[in-house]
Coordinates of C-alpha atoms and ligand atoms in Angstrom, one line a residue:
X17 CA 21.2 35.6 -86.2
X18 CA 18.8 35.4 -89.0
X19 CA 19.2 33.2 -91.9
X20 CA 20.0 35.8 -95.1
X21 CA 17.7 36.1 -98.0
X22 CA 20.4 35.5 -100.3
X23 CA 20.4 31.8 -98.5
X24 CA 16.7 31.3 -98.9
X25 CA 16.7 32.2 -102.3
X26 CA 19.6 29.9 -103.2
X27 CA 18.1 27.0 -101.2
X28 CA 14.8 27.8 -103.2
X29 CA 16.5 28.1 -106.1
X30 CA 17.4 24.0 -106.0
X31 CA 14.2 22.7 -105.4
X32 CA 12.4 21.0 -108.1
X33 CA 9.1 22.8 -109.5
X34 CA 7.8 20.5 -111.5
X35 CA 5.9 17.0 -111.4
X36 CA 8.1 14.1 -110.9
X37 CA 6.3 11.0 -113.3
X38 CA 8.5 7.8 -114.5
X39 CA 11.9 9.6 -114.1
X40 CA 10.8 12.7 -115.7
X41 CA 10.5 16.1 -113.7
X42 CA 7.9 17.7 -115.7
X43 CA 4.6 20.7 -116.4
X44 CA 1.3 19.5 -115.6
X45 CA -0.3 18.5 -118.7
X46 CA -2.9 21.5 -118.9
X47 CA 0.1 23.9 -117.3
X48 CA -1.7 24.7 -114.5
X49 CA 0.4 25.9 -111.1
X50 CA 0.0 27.0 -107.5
X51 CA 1.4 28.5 -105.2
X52 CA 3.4 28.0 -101.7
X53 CA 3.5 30.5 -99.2
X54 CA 5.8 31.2 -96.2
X55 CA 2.9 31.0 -93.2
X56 CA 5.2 33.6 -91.1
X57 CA 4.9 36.6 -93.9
X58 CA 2.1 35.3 -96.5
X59 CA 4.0 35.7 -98.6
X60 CA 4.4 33.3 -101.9
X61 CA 7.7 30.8 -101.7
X62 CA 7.2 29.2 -105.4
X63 CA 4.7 28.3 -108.0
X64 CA 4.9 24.7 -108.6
X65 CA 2.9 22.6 -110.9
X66 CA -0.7 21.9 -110.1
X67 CA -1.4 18.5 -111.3
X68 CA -4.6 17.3 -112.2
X69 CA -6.5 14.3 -113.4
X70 CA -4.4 13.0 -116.1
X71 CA -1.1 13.6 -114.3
X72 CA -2.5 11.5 -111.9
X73 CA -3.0 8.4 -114.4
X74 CA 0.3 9.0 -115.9
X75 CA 1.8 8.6 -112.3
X76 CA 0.0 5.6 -111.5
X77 CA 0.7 4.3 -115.2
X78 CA 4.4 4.3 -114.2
X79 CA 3.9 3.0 -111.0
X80 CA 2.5 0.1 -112.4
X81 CA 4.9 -0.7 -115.4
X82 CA 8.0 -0.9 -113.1
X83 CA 6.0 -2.6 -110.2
X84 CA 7.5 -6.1 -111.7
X85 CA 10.7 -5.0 -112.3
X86 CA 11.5 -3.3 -109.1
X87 CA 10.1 -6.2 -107.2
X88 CA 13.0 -8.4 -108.3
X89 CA 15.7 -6.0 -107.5
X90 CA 17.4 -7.8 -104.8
X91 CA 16.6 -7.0 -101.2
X92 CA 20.6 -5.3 -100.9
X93 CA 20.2 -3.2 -103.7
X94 CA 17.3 -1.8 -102.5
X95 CA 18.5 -1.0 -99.0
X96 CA 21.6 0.3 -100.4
X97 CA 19.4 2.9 -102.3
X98 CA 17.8 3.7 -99.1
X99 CA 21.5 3.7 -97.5
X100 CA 22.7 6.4 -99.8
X101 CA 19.3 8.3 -99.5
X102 CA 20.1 8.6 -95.4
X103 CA 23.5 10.0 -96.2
X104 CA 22.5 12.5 -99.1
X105 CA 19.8 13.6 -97.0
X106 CA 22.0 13.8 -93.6
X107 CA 24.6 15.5 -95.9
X108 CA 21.7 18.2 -96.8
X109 CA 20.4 18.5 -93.3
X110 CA 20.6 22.5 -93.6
X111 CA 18.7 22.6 -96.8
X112 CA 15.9 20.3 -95.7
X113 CA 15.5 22.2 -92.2
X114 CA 15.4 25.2 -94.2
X115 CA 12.8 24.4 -96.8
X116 CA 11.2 22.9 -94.2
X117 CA 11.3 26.4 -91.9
X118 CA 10.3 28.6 -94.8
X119 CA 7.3 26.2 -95.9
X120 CA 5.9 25.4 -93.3
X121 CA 7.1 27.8 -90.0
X122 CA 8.5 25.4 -87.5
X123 CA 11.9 26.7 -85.5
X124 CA 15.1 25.8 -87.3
X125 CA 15.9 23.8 -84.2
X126 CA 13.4 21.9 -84.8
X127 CA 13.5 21.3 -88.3
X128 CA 16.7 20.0 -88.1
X129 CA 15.1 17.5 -85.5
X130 CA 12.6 16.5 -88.0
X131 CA 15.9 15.8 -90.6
X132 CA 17.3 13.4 -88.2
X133 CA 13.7 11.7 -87.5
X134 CA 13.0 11.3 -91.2
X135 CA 16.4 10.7 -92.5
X136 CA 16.3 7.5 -89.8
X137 CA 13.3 6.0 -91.1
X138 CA 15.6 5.9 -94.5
X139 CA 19.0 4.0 -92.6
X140 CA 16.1 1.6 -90.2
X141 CA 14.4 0.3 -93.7
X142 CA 17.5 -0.1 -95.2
X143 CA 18.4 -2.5 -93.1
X144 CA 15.1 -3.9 -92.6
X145 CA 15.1 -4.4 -96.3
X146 CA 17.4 -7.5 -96.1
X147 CA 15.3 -8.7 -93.3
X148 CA 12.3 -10.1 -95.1
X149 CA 11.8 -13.8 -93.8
X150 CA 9.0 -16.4 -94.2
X151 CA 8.3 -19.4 -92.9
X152 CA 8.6 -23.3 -93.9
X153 CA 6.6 -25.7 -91.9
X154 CA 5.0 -29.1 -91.9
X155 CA 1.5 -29.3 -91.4
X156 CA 0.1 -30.6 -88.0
X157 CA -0.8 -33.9 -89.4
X158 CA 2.6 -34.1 -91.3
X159 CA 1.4 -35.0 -94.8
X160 CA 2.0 -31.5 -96.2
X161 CA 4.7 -28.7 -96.2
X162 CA 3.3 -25.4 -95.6
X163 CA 5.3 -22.4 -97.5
X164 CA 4.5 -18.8 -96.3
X165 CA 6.3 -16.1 -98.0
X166 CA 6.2 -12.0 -98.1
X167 CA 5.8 -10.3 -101.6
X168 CA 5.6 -6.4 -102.4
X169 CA 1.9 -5.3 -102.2
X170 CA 1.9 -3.7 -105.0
X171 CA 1.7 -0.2 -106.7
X172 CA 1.1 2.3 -103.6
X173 CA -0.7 6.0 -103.4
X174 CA 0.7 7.8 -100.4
X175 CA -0.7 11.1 -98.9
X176 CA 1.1 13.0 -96.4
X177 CA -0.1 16.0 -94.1
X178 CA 1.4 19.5 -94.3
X179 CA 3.0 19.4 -90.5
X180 CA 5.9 16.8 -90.9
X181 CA 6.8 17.3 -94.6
X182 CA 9.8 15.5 -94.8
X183 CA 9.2 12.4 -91.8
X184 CA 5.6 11.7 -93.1
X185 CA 7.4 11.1 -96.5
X186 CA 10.1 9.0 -95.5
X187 CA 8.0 7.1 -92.7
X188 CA 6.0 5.6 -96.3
X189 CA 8.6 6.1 -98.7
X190 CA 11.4 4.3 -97.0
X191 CA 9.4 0.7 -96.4
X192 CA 7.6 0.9 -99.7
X193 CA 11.3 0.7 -101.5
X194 CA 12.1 -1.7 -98.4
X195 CA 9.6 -4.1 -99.6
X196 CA 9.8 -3.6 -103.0
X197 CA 6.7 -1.8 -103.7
X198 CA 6.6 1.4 -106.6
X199 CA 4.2 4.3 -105.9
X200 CA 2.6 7.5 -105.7
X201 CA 3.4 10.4 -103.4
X202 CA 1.0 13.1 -102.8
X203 CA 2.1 15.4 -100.8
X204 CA 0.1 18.1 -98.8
X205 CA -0.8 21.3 -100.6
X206 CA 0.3 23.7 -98.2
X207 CA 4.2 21.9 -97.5
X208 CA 4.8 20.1 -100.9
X209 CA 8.3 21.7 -101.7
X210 CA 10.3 19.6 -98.9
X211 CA 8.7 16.4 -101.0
X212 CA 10.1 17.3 -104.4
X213 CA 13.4 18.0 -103.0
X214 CA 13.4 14.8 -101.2
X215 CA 12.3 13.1 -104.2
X216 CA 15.5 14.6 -106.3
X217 CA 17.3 13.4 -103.7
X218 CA 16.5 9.7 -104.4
X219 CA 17.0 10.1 -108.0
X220 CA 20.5 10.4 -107.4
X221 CA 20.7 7.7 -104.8
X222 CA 19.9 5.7 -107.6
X223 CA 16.2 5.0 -107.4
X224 CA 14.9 3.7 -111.1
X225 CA 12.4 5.7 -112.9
X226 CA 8.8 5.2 -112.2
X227 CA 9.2 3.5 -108.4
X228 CA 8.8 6.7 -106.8
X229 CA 6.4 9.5 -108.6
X230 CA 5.4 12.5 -107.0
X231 CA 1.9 14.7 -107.6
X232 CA 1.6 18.0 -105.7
X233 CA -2.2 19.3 -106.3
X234 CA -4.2 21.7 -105.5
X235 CA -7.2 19.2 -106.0
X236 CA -6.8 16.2 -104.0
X237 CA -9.4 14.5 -104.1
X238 CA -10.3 14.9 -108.1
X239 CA -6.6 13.7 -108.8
X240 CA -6.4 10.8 -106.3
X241 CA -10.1 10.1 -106.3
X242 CA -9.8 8.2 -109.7
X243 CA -7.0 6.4 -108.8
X244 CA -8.3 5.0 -105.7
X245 CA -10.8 3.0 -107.8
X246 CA -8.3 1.9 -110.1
X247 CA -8.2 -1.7 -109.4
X248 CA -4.2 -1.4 -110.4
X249 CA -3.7 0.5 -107.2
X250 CA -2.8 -2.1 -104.2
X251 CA -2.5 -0.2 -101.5
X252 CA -3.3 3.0 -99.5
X253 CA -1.2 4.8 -97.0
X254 CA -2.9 7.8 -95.8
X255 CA -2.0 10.1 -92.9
X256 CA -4.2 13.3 -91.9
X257 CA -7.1 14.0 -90.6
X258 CA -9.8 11.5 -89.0
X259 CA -12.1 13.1 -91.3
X260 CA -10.6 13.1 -94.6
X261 CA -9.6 9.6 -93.5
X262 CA -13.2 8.1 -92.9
X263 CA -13.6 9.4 -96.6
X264 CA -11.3 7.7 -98.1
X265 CA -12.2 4.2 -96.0
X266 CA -15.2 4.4 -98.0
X267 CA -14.1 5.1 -101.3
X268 CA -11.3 2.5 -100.8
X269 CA -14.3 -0.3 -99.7
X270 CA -15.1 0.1 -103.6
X271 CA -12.1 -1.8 -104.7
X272 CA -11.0 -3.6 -101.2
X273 CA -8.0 -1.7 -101.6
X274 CA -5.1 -2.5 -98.6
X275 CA -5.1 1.1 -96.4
X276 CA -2.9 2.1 -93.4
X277 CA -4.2 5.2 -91.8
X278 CA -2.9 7.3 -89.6
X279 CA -5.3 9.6 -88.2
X280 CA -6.0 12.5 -85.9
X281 CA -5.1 12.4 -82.0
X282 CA -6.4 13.7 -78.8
X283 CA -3.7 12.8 -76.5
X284 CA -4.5 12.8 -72.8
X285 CA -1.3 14.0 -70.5
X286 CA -1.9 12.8 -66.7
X287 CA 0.5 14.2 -63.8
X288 CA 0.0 12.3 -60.7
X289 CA 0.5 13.5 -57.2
X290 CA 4.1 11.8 -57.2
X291 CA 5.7 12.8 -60.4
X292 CA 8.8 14.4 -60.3
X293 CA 6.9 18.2 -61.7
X294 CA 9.5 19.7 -63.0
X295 CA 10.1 16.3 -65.0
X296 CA 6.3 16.7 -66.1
X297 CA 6.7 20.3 -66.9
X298 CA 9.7 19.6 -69.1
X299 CA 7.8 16.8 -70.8
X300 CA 4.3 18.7 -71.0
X301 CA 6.9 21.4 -73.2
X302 CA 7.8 18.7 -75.5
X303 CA 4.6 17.3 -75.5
X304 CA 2.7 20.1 -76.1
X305 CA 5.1 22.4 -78.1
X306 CA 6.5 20.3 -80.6
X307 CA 5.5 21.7 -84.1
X308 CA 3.7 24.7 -82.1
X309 CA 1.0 21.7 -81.4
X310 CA 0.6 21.3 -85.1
X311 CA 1.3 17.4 -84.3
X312 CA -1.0 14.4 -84.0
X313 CA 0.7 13.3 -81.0
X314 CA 0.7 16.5 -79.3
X315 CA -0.3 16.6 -75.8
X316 CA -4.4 18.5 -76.4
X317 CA -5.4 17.7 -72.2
X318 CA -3.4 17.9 -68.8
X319 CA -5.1 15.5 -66.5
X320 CA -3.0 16.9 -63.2
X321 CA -3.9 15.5 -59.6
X322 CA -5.9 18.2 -57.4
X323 CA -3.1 18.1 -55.2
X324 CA -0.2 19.5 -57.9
X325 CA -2.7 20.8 -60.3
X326 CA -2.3 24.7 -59.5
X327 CA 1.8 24.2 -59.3
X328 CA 2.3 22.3 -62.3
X329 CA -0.1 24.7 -64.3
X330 CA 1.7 28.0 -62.9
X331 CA 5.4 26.5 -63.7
X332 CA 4.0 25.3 -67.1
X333 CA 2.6 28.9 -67.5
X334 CA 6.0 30.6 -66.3
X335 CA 8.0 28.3 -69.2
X336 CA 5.6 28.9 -71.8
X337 CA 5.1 32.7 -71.7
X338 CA 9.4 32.5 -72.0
X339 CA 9.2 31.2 -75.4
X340 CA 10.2 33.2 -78.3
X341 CA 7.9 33.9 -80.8
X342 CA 9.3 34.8 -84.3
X343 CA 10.1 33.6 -88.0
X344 CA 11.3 30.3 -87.8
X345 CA 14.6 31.6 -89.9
X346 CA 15.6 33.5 -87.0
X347 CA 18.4 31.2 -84.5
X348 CA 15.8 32.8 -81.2
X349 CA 12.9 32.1 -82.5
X350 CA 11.4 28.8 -80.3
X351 CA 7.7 29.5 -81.5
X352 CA 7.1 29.5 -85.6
X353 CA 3.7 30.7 -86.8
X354 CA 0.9 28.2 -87.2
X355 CA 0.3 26.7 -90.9
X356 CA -2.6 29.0 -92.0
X357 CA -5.1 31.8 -91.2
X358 CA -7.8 29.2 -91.1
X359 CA -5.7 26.9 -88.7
X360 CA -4.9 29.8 -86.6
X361 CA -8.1 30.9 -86.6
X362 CA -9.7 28.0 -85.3
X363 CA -7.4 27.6 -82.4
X364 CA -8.4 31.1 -81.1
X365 CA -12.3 30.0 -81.7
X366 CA -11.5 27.2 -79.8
X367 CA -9.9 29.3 -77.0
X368 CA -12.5 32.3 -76.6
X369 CA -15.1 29.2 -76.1
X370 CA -13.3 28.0 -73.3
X371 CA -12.9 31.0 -71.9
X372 CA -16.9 31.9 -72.4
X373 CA -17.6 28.9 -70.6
X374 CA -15.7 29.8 -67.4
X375 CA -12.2 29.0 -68.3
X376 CA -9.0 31.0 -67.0
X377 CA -5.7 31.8 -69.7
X378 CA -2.5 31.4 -67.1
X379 CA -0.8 33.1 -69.9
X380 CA -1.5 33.8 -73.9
X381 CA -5.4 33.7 -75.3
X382 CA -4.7 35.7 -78.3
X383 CA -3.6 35.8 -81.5
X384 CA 0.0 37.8 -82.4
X385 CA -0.7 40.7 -84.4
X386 CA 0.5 39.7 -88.3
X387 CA 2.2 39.3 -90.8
X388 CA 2.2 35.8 -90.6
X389 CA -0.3 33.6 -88.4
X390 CA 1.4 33.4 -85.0
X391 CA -0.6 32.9 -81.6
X392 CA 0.7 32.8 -78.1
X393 CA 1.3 29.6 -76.1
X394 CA -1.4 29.3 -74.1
X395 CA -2.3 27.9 -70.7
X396 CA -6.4 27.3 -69.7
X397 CA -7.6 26.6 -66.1
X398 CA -10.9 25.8 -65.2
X399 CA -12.2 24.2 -68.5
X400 CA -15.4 22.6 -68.4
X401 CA -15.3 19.2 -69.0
X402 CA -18.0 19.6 -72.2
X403 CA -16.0 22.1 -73.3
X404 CA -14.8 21.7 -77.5
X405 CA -11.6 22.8 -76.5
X406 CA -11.2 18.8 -74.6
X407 CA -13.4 17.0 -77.9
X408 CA -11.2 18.3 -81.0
X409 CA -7.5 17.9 -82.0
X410 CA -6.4 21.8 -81.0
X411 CA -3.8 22.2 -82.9
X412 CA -1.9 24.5 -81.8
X413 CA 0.2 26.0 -78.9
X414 CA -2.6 25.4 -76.1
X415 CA -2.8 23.5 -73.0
X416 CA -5.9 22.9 -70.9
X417 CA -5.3 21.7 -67.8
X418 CA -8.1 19.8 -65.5
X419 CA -7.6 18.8 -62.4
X420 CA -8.5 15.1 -61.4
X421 CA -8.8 13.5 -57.5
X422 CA -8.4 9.6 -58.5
X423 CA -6.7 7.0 -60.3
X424 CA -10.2 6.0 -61.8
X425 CA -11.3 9.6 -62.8
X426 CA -8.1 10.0 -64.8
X427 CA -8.5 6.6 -66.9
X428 CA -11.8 7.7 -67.3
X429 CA -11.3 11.3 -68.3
X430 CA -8.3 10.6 -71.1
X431 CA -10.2 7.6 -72.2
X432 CA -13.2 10.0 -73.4
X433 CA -12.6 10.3 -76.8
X434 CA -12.9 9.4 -79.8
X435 CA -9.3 9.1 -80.4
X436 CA -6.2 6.7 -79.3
X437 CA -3.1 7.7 -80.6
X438 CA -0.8 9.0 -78.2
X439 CA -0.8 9.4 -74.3
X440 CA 1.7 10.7 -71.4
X441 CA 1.7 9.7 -68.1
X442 CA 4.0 11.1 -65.1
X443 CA 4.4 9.0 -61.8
X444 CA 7.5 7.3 -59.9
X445 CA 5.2 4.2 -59.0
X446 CA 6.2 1.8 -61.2
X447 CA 2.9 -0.4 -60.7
X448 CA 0.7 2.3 -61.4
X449 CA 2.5 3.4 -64.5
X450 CA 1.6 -0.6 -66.0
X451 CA -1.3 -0.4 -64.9
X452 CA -2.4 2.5 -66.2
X453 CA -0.4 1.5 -69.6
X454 CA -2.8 -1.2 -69.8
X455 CA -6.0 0.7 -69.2
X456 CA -5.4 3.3 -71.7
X457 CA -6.8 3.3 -75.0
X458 CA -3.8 4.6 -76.8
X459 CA -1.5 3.1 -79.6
X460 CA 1.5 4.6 -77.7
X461 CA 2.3 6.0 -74.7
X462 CA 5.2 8.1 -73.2
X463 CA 6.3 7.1 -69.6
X464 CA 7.8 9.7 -67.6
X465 CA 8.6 11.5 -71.1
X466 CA 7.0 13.6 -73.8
X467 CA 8.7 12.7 -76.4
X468 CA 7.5 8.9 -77.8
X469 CA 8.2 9.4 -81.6
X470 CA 11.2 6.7 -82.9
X471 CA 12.0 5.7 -86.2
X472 CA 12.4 2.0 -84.2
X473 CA 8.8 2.0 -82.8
X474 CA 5.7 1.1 -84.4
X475 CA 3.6 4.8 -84.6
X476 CA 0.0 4.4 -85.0
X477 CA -3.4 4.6 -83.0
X478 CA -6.5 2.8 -82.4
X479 CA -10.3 3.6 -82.4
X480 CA -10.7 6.6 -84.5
X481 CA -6.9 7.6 -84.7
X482 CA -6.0 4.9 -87.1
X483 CA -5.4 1.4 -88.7
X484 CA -1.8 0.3 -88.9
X485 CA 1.5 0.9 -88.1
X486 CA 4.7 2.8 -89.3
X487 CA 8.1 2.2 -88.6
X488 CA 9.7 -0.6 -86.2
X489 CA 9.6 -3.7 -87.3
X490 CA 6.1 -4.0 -88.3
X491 CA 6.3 -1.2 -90.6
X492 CA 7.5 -3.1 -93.5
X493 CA 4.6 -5.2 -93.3
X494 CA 2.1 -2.6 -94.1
X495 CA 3.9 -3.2 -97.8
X496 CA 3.9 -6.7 -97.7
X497 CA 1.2 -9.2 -99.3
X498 CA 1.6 -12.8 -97.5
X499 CA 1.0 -15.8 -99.4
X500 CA 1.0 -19.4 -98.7
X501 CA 1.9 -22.0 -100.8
X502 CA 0.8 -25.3 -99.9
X503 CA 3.6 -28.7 -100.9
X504 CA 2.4 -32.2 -101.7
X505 CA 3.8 -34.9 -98.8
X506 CA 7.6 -35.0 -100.6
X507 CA 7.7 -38.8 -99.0
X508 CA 4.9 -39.9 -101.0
X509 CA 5.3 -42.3 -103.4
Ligands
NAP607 P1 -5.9 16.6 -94.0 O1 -6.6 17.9 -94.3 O2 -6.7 15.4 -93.7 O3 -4.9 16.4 -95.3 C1 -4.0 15.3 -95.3 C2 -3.7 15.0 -96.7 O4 -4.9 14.5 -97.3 C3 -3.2 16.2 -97.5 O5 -2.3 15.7 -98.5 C4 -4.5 16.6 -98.2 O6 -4.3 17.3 -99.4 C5 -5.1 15.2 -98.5 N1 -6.6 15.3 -98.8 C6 -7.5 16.1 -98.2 N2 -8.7 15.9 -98.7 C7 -8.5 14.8 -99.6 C8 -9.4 14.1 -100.4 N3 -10.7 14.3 -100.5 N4 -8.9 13.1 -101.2 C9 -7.6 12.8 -101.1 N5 -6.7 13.5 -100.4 C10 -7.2 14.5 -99.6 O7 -4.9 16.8 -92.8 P2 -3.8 17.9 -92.6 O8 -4.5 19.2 -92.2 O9 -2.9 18.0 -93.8 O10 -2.9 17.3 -91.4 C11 -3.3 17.4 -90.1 C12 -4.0 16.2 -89.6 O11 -3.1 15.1 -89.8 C13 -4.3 16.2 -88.2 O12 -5.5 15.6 -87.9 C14 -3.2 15.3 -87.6 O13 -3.5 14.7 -86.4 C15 -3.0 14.3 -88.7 N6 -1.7 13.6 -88.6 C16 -1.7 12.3 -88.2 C17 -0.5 11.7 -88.0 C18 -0.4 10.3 -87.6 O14 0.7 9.7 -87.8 N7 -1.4 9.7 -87.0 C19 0.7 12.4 -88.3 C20 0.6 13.7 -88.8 C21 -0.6 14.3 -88.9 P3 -4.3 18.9 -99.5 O15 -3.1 19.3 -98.7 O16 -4.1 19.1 -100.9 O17 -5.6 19.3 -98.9

């Protein structure tokens, strides 16, 4: 059953439309708004504001006069804010997997995933908030006592994609208020809605004015531009594209400013001749379908052994063609539309070029007649191995599969790229599965499952996917200046 318009309009009706600065919800200063569209009709959700330069300023303005004051709250306060966030937000699951349905297309099902992911981040740094430790130590020679301690960063920007638009929020959000660090939130164009509602949602967990301040734009980079060379700003947290990230790298060099960046993936899948294939076929579903493929982590190439190639491709092909396409709204629907025309678009380019260069489609190759910017899970054999289908993050719900004929060829094939984010391997040999671990060039890696995301775990890449890490333990650190002090022998006389 679908969810009624009378629902969606209500649920709409609730969410914040306005810029969120030192407490206030407010109009952009020069009144300027945009709007939001539902990617599965086109058609427009809300006009929020549009804030420009000087709402920018006034955001970082109050992220830097309570920066001192919230950094004395005490550790338990501050996790109790995050504590109360969890359940306000758990208690609201249907609204935020709604908003986050109508905004940005994924299933309802799997929205209400993405409500438990992201409402987890909130409960992990709230108790990771009473966790901060240092370190007291006498120096090797034992004339000196060495004093290391852990102090908020500073005022934050954050900037979050449009496919995760409530996780990518609390995955920053939740251990800057852990380590005691105020900031600005700018959320993706295309998905900002779920942000303000979250935001509203932290005002009444009890969050002080001018910790958390939230700046949907239409211009990114002339409203955050100016604040990145603002030597007030401490810290950068940026996830999106590898591209948009390089740019910011540089323009951050200006002011050495602190950045985590979590960047674009290209994650290898490899099947070997043992794996349990309906395992692998399950996992290559989660892996690949997730988000429609709209996920940095999704799975982009199937490495399969020669020997199970053919059947894991045709069982993968017989489970994808049985997905449902439809609005996300609608309780069958297992396949939303992807984000944009453009984003759709540029998954079908990338398909008709494989298939020009020799490739095969299993099932799917086109685009679903509109409204709305669906396209049809797709499976691709035969892709040649210079093909741009096996360079770029796809982005969407298509699977190349190559075929491989040894261990070496299949480190060497997912290592070819310029990305290391996520990876998946399938096998029942427990030696080769470390080994393998080992030789990949991945930040994280699923074993015998296609699911590797966890609130628990640090998430991040290396080479060109990223610097840093978010959640687990370490996450709290990416908000966390260390200082030493050094102590005068206290037996001297
Ligand atoms: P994007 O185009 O790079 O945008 C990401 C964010 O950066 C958005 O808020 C965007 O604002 C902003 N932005 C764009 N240009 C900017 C500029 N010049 N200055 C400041 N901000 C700027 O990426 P996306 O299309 O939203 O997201 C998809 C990408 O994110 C994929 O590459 C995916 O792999 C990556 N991703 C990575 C992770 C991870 O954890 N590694 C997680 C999720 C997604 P506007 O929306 O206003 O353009």
């Amino acid at each position: 059953m679908a969810i009624s318009a009378t629902r969606e309009n209500d649920l709409l009706a609730t969410v914040p439309t306005e810029l969120f600065i030192a407490g206030q919800w407010r109009a952009a200063t020069d009144g300027r708004v945009f709007d939001i569209d539902d990617p599965s009709t086109g058609k427009v959700l809300l006009s929020i504001a549009d804030a420009g330069p000087a709402d920018g300023r006034a955001a970082l303005e109050a992220a830097v006069q309570v920066q001192e004051s919230w950094a004395t709250v005490p550790p338990r306060e501050r996790g109790e804010i995050l504590r109360r966030a969890f359940e306000l937000v758990t208690a609201r699951a249907d609204d935020f997997a709604l908003l986050m349905t109508l905004e940005m297309g994924k299933p309802l099902e799997e929205a209400r995933g993405e409500v438990t992911y992201g409402a987890e981040f909130l409960r992990w740094f709230s108790e990771e908030a009473v966790r901060i430790s240092g370190r007291y130590s006498v120096a090797p020679d034992g004339k000196s006592r060495l004093l290391v301690t852990k102090k908020p960063v500073g005022p934050c920007l954050l900037i979050t994609p449009w496919n995760f638009p409530l996780a990518m929020a609390t995955r920053k959000i939740a251990p800057a208020i852990a380590a005691g660090c105020t900031m600005v939130l700018k959320p993706a164009n295309l998905t900002p809605l779920t942000s303000m509602l979250f935001a509203a949602v932290l005002e009444e967990a009890g969050l002080p004015a001018g910790v958390l301040n939230v700046i949907p734009t239409s211009t990114a980079g002339e409203v955050t531009g100016p604040l990145i060379k603002d030597g007030r700003l401490r810290k950068l947290s940026f996830t999106g594209s590898t591209p948009v990230g390089r740019q910011l790298l540089k323009d951050a060099a200006e002011t050495v400013l602190r950045t985590s960046m979590e960047l674009g993936g290209n994650a290898p899948f490899i099947v070997f001749e043992d794996a349990d294939l309906d395992a692998a076929v399950e996992g290559a579903m989660a892996a690949k379908l997730r988000n429609m493929g709209e996920a940095c982590t999704a799975a982009n190439r199937f490495i399969v052994h020669e020997s199970v190639a053919d059947e894991f491709a045709a069982k993968f092909a017989q489970k994808m063609s049985a997905r449902v396409i439809g609005r996300g709204t609608e309780e069958a629907s297992t396949i939303g539309p992807l984000i944009d025309k453009k984003s759709r678009d540029k998954v079908h380019e990338l398909v008709t070029g494989a298939l020009a260069q020799g490739a095969t489609a299993l099932t799917g190759g086109d685009i679903v007649e509109g409204p709305g910017y669906f396209y049809h899970p797709t499976i691709l054999s035969g892709v040649r191995p210079e093909s741009e289908i096996l360079q770029q993050e796809i982005f969407g719900p298509v699977a190349p599969v190559t075929p491989f004929a040894t261990e070496d060829e299949a480190v060497r094939l997912a290592n070819n790229t310029e990305y290391g984010l996520a990876a998946y391997v399938f096998t029942r040999d427990v030696n080769r599965s470390i080994r393998i671990g080992e030789r990949l060039e991945c930040g994280m890696l699923g074993l015998n499952t296609g699911v590797i995301s966890n609130a628990a775990a640090p998430f991040g890449g290396v080479k060109q996917s990223g610097l840093g890490r978010e959640g687990g333990t370490e996450g709290i650190g990416e908000y966390q200046s260390i200082q030493y002090m050094g102590i005068a022998d206290p037996y001297a006389t």
